[in-house]
mmCIF file of N, CA and C in Angstrom:
data_model
loop_
_atom_site.group_PDB
_atom_site.id
_atom_site.type_symbol
_atom_site.label_atom_id
_atom_site.label_comp_id
_atom_site.label_asym_id
_atom_site.label_seq_id
_atom_site.Cartn_x
_atom_site.Cartn_y
_atom_site.Cartn_z
ATOM 1 N N ALA A 1 82.251 69.537 105.913
ATOM 2 C CA ALA A 1 82.257 68.537 104.857
ATOM 3 C C ALA A 1 81.636 69.157 103.613
ATOM 4 N N GLY A 2 82.449 69.547 102.664
ATOM 5 C CA GLY A 2 81.946 70.117 101.423
ATOM 6 C C GLY A 2 82.042 71.623 101.379
ATOM 7 N N ASN A 3 81.794 72.158 100.188
ATOM 8 C CA ASN A 3 81.810 73.610 99.984
ATOM 9 C C ASN A 3 80.548 74.217 100.572
ATOM 10 N N ARG A 4 80.669 75.404 101.130
ATOM 11 C CA ARG A 4 79.544 76.072 101.787
ATOM 12 C C ARG A 4 79.539 77.558 101.444
ATOM 13 N N THR A 5 78.408 78.222 101.758
ATOM 14 C CA THR A 5 78.279 79.669 101.650
ATOM 15 C C THR A 5 77.785 80.206 102.981
ATOM 16 N N LEU A 6 78.443 81.252 103.489
ATOM 17 C CA LEU A 6 78.009 81.907 104.711
ATOM 18 C C LEU A 6 76.985 82.963 104.314
ATOM 19 N N GLU A 7 75.749 82.699 104.612
ATOM 20 C CA GLU A 7 74.654 83.594 104.236
ATOM 21 C C GLU A 7 74.587 84.799 105.170
ATOM 22 N N ALA A 8 73.675 85.687 104.901
ATOM 23 C CA ALA A 8 73.458 86.857 105.755
ATOM 24 C C ALA A 8 72.871 86.389 107.088
ATOM 25 N N PRO A 9 73.398 86.882 108.198
ATOM 26 C CA PRO A 9 72.843 86.478 109.493
ATOM 27 C C PRO A 9 71.469 87.097 109.718
ATOM 28 N N THR A 10 70.690 86.479 110.570
ATOM 29 C CA THR A 10 69.387 87.022 110.942
ATOM 30 C C THR A 10 69.494 87.684 112.310
ATOM 31 N N ASN A 11 68.691 88.706 112.508
ATOM 32 C CA ASN A 11 68.599 89.413 113.792
ATOM 33 C C ASN A 11 69.906 90.060 114.241
ATOM 34 N N CYS A 12 70.796 90.390 113.305
ATOM 35 C CA CYS A 12 72.016 91.086 113.713
ATOM 36 C C CYS A 12 71.680 92.558 113.985
ATOM 37 N N GLN A 13 72.450 93.159 114.875
ATOM 38 C CA GLN A 13 72.209 94.539 115.282
ATOM 39 C C GLN A 13 73.434 95.401 114.972
ATOM 40 N N PRO A 14 73.237 96.645 114.522
ATOM 41 C CA PRO A 14 74.381 97.541 114.315
ATOM 42 C C PRO A 14 75.224 97.636 115.584
ATOM 43 N N GLY A 15 76.541 97.570 115.407
ATOM 44 C CA GLY A 15 77.460 97.606 116.530
ATOM 45 C C GLY A 15 77.867 96.225 117.027
ATOM 46 N N GLN A 16 77.143 95.215 116.617
ATOM 47 C CA GLN A 16 77.494 93.847 117.014
ATOM 48 C C GLN A 16 78.802 93.452 116.344
ATOM 49 N N SER A 17 79.639 92.739 117.058
ATOM 50 C CA SER A 17 80.903 92.275 116.487
ATOM 51 C C SER A 17 81.241 90.923 117.079
ATOM 52 N N GLY A 18 82.198 90.262 116.451
ATOM 53 C CA GLY A 18 82.602 88.976 116.972
ATOM 54 C C GLY A 18 83.585 88.288 116.055
ATOM 55 N N MET A 19 83.792 87.009 116.336
ATOM 56 C CA MET A 19 84.697 86.201 115.537
ATOM 57 C C MET A 19 84.053 84.835 115.320
ATOM 58 N N ILE A 20 84.168 84.348 114.089
ATOM 59 C CA ILE A 20 83.684 83.025 113.727
ATOM 60 C C ILE A 20 84.892 82.184 113.356
ATOM 61 N N THR A 21 85.031 81.028 113.973
ATOM 62 C CA THR A 21 86.129 80.120 113.658
ATOM 63 C C THR A 21 85.663 79.147 112.582
ATOM 64 N N ILE A 22 86.469 79.024 111.533
ATOM 65 C CA ILE A 22 86.134 78.168 110.390
ATOM 66 C C ILE A 22 87.229 77.114 110.277
ATOM 67 N N CYS A 23 86.863 75.845 110.349
ATOM 68 C CA CYS A 23 87.834 74.758 110.319
ATOM 69 C C CYS A 23 87.622 73.877 109.097
ATOM 70 N N GLN A 24 88.703 73.548 108.416
ATOM 71 C CA GLN A 24 88.661 72.571 107.327
ATOM 72 C C GLN A 24 88.573 71.181 107.945
ATOM 73 N N ASN A 25 87.961 70.256 107.226
ATOM 74 C CA ASN A 25 87.944 68.880 107.693
ATOM 75 C C ASN A 25 89.299 68.223 107.422
ATOM 76 N N GLY A 26 89.425 66.964 107.736
ATOM 77 C CA GLY A 26 90.685 66.255 107.591
ATOM 78 C C GLY A 26 91.137 66.075 106.162
ATOM 79 N N SER A 27 90.220 66.205 105.206
ATOM 80 C CA SER A 27 90.575 66.072 103.790
ATOM 81 C C SER A 27 90.999 67.403 103.186
ATOM 82 N N GLY A 28 90.439 68.496 103.682
ATOM 83 C CA GLY A 28 90.734 69.825 103.148
ATOM 84 C C GLY A 28 90.147 70.038 101.773
ATOM 85 N N GLY A 29 90.509 71.161 101.156
ATOM 86 C CA GLY A 29 90.074 71.468 99.803
ATOM 87 C C GLY A 29 88.693 72.069 99.678
ATOM 88 N N ASN A 30 88.007 72.294 100.792
ATOM 89 C CA ASN A 30 86.664 72.882 100.730
ATOM 90 C C ASN A 30 86.751 74.403 100.622
ATOM 91 N N THR A 31 85.721 74.999 100.051
ATOM 92 C CA THR A 31 85.667 76.450 99.909
ATOM 93 C C THR A 31 84.525 77.014 100.741
ATOM 94 N N LEU A 32 84.623 78.292 101.053
ATOM 95 C CA LEU A 32 83.552 78.995 101.751
ATOM 96 C C LEU A 32 83.265 80.272 100.983
ATOM 97 N N GLY A 33 82.063 80.389 100.461
ATOM 98 C CA GLY A 33 81.626 81.610 99.796
ATOM 99 C C GLY A 33 80.923 82.509 100.797
ATOM 100 N N PHE A 34 80.727 83.761 100.423
ATOM 101 C CA PHE A 34 80.103 84.728 101.322
ATOM 102 C C PHE A 34 78.968 85.442 100.607
ATOM 103 N N ALA A 35 77.815 85.574 101.274
ATOM 104 C CA ALA A 35 76.702 86.356 100.745
ATOM 105 C C ALA A 35 77.158 87.805 100.570
ATOM 106 N N SER A 36 76.429 88.568 99.779
ATOM 107 C CA SER A 36 76.850 89.933 99.424
ATOM 108 C C SER A 36 76.898 90.902 100.608
ATOM 109 N N VAL A 37 76.298 90.572 101.745
ATOM 110 C CA VAL A 37 76.350 91.467 102.909
ATOM 111 C C VAL A 37 77.732 91.513 103.541
ATOM 112 N N TRP A 38 78.534 90.478 103.322
ATOM 113 C CA TRP A 38 79.887 90.417 103.881
ATOM 114 C C TRP A 38 80.822 91.259 103.018
ATOM 115 N N LYS A 39 81.431 92.288 103.594
ATOM 116 C CA LYS A 39 82.289 93.220 102.858
ATOM 117 C C LYS A 39 83.726 93.093 103.360
ATOM 118 N N PHE A 40 84.634 92.772 102.443
ATOM 119 C CA PHE A 40 86.045 92.603 102.761
ATOM 120 C C PHE A 40 86.837 93.779 102.190
ATOM 121 N N PRO A 41 87.964 94.135 102.833
ATOM 122 C CA PRO A 41 88.813 95.186 102.264
ATOM 123 C C PRO A 41 89.221 94.820 100.837
ATOM 124 N N LEU A 42 89.420 95.819 99.985
ATOM 125 C CA LEU A 42 89.702 95.574 98.568
ATOM 126 C C LEU A 42 90.888 94.658 98.329
ATOM 127 N N ALA A 43 91.962 94.827 99.061
ATOM 128 C CA ALA A 43 93.164 94.032 98.816
ATOM 129 C C ALA A 43 93.185 92.729 99.615
ATOM 130 N N ALA A 44 92.163 92.507 100.448
ATOM 131 C CA ALA A 44 92.174 91.340 101.329
ATOM 132 C C ALA A 44 91.518 90.132 100.668
ATOM 133 N N SER A 45 91.982 88.983 101.070
ATOM 134 C CA SER A 45 91.412 87.738 100.566
ATOM 135 C C SER A 45 90.141 87.389 101.330
ATOM 136 N N SER A 46 89.196 86.803 100.629
ATOM 137 C CA SER A 46 88.004 86.276 101.289
ATOM 138 C C SER A 46 87.939 84.763 101.066
ATOM 139 N N SER A 47 89.118 84.149 100.884
ATOM 140 C CA SER A 47 89.213 82.707 100.677
ATOM 141 C C SER A 47 89.826 82.048 101.902
ATOM 142 N N ILE A 48 89.198 80.977 102.364
ATOM 143 C CA ILE A 48 89.758 80.252 103.494
ATOM 144 C C ILE A 48 90.904 79.357 103.018
ATOM 145 N N THR A 49 91.761 78.980 103.938
ATOM 146 C CA THR A 49 92.872 78.091 103.639
ATOM 147 C C THR A 49 92.336 76.713 103.285
ATOM 148 N N ALA A 50 92.853 76.124 102.215
ATOM 149 C CA ALA A 50 92.360 74.834 101.724
ATOM 150 C C ALA A 50 93.050 73.642 102.372
ATOM 151 N N SER A 51 94.110 73.860 103.121
ATOM 152 C CA SER A 51 94.866 72.757 103.714
ATOM 153 C C SER A 51 94.012 71.955 104.685
ATOM 154 N N ALA A 52 94.232 70.654 104.698
ATOM 155 C CA ALA A 52 93.491 69.773 105.607
ATOM 156 C C ALA A 52 93.677 70.217 107.057
ATOM 157 N N ALA A 53 92.597 70.223 107.807
ATOM 158 C CA ALA A 53 92.570 70.537 109.238
ATOM 159 C C ALA A 53 93.039 71.952 109.569
ATOM 160 N N SER A 54 93.054 72.864 108.603
ATOM 161 C CA SER A 54 93.452 74.245 108.888
ATOM 162 C C SER A 54 92.314 74.998 109.569
ATOM 163 N N THR A 55 92.670 76.054 110.281
ATOM 164 C CA THR A 55 91.693 76.873 110.994
ATOM 165 C C THR A 55 91.819 78.306 110.525
ATOM 166 N N ASN A 56 90.676 78.956 110.301
ATOM 167 C CA ASN A 56 90.614 80.341 109.856
ATOM 168 C C ASN A 56 89.736 81.119 110.839
ATOM 169 N N ALA A 57 89.983 82.415 110.963
ATOM 170 C CA ALA A 57 89.186 83.257 111.856
ATOM 171 C C ALA A 57 88.561 84.392 111.041
ATOM 172 N N LEU A 58 87.255 84.526 111.138
ATOM 173 C CA LEU A 58 86.526 85.605 110.471
ATOM 174 C C LEU A 58 86.079 86.600 111.536
ATOM 175 N N GLN A 59 86.692 87.788 111.530
ATOM 176 C CA GLN A 59 86.278 88.849 112.444
ATOM 177 C C GLN A 59 85.251 89.706 111.717
ATOM 178 N N TYR A 60 84.233 90.159 112.445
ATOM 179 C CA TYR A 60 83.201 90.953 111.776
ATOM 180 C C TYR A 60 82.673 92.070 112.670
ATOM 181 N N TYR A 61 82.135 93.086 112.005
ATOM 182 C CA TYR A 61 81.469 94.214 112.664
ATOM 183 C C TYR A 61 80.241 94.560 111.839
ATOM 184 N N VAL A 62 79.080 94.623 112.488
ATOM 185 C CA VAL A 62 77.822 94.892 111.793
ATOM 186 C C VAL A 62 77.573 96.400 111.752
ATOM 187 N N TYR A 63 77.560 96.962 110.528
ATOM 188 C CA TYR A 63 77.141 98.358 110.345
ATOM 189 C C TYR A 63 75.627 98.400 110.192
ATOM 190 N N THR A 64 75.109 97.595 109.278
ATOM 191 C CA THR A 64 73.664 97.439 109.071
ATOM 192 C C THR A 64 73.425 95.973 108.727
ATOM 193 N N SER A 65 72.188 95.575 108.632
ATOM 194 C CA SER A 65 71.886 94.181 108.292
ATOM 195 C C SER A 65 72.329 93.822 106.876
ATOM 196 N N SER A 66 72.619 94.837 106.054
ATOM 197 C CA SER A 66 73.069 94.567 104.688
ATOM 198 C C SER A 66 74.537 94.964 104.452
ATOM 199 N N PHE A 67 75.254 95.333 105.514
ATOM 200 C CA PHE A 67 76.661 95.703 105.397
ATOM 201 C C PHE A 67 77.404 95.236 106.639
ATOM 202 N N ILE A 68 78.160 94.173 106.481
ATOM 203 C CA ILE A 68 78.947 93.626 107.584
ATOM 204 C C ILE A 68 80.414 93.653 107.186
ATOM 205 N N LYS A 69 81.180 94.454 107.896
ATOM 206 C CA LYS A 69 82.620 94.555 107.632
ATOM 207 C C LYS A 69 83.285 93.269 108.133
ATOM 208 N N ALA A 70 84.122 92.664 107.282
ATOM 209 C CA ALA A 70 84.734 91.384 107.642
ATOM 210 C C ALA A 70 86.210 91.364 107.313
ATOM 211 N N ALA A 71 86.962 90.616 108.093
ATOM 212 C CA ALA A 71 88.390 90.388 107.860
ATOM 213 C C ALA A 71 88.667 88.920 108.143
ATOM 214 N N LEU A 72 89.391 88.283 107.259
ATOM 215 C CA LEU A 72 89.676 86.867 107.387
ATOM 216 C C LEU A 72 91.158 86.648 107.658
ATOM 217 N N THR A 73 91.456 85.929 108.741
ATOM 218 C CA THR A 73 92.821 85.562 109.082
ATOM 219 C C THR A 73 92.952 84.071 108.843
ATOM 220 N N ASN A 74 93.904 83.685 108.019
ATOM 221 C CA ASN A 74 94.020 82.291 107.594
ATOM 222 C C ASN A 74 95.159 81.544 108.282
ATOM 223 N N ALA A 75 95.025 80.230 108.213
ATOM 224 C CA ALA A 75 96.106 79.281 108.524
ATOM 225 C C ALA A 75 96.605 79.314 109.963
ATOM 226 N N PHE A 76 95.700 79.308 110.917
ATOM 227 C CA PHE A 76 96.123 79.082 112.296
ATOM 228 C C PHE A 76 96.483 77.611 112.415
ATOM 229 N N SER A 77 97.417 77.302 113.255
ATOM 230 C CA SER A 77 97.772 75.892 113.431
ATOM 231 C C SER A 77 97.583 75.474 114.870
#
C-alpha cells in the first residue's frame, strides 16, 4: 500500500543470494525505489510493474554489504 524504498539489508553476507517477490496491491500504481547498495545492469530496468495485482521478482547476489547485484523480472501473472 503506497510507494516504498527497499533499503540496504542488515547482516547480509558475501555470497548470499536469493529472490524477493514484490506484489502490487489491487489498485496498482505504486513504485519501489532502491537504496544505493542495489546495483542493476546498465540497460536493465529497476522499476516494478505498475499494473494492479502484478507480481515482480527481484533476484540478488551479495558481493559486499555495500554492493548487491540485482535483476528485476516484471509482470508475472
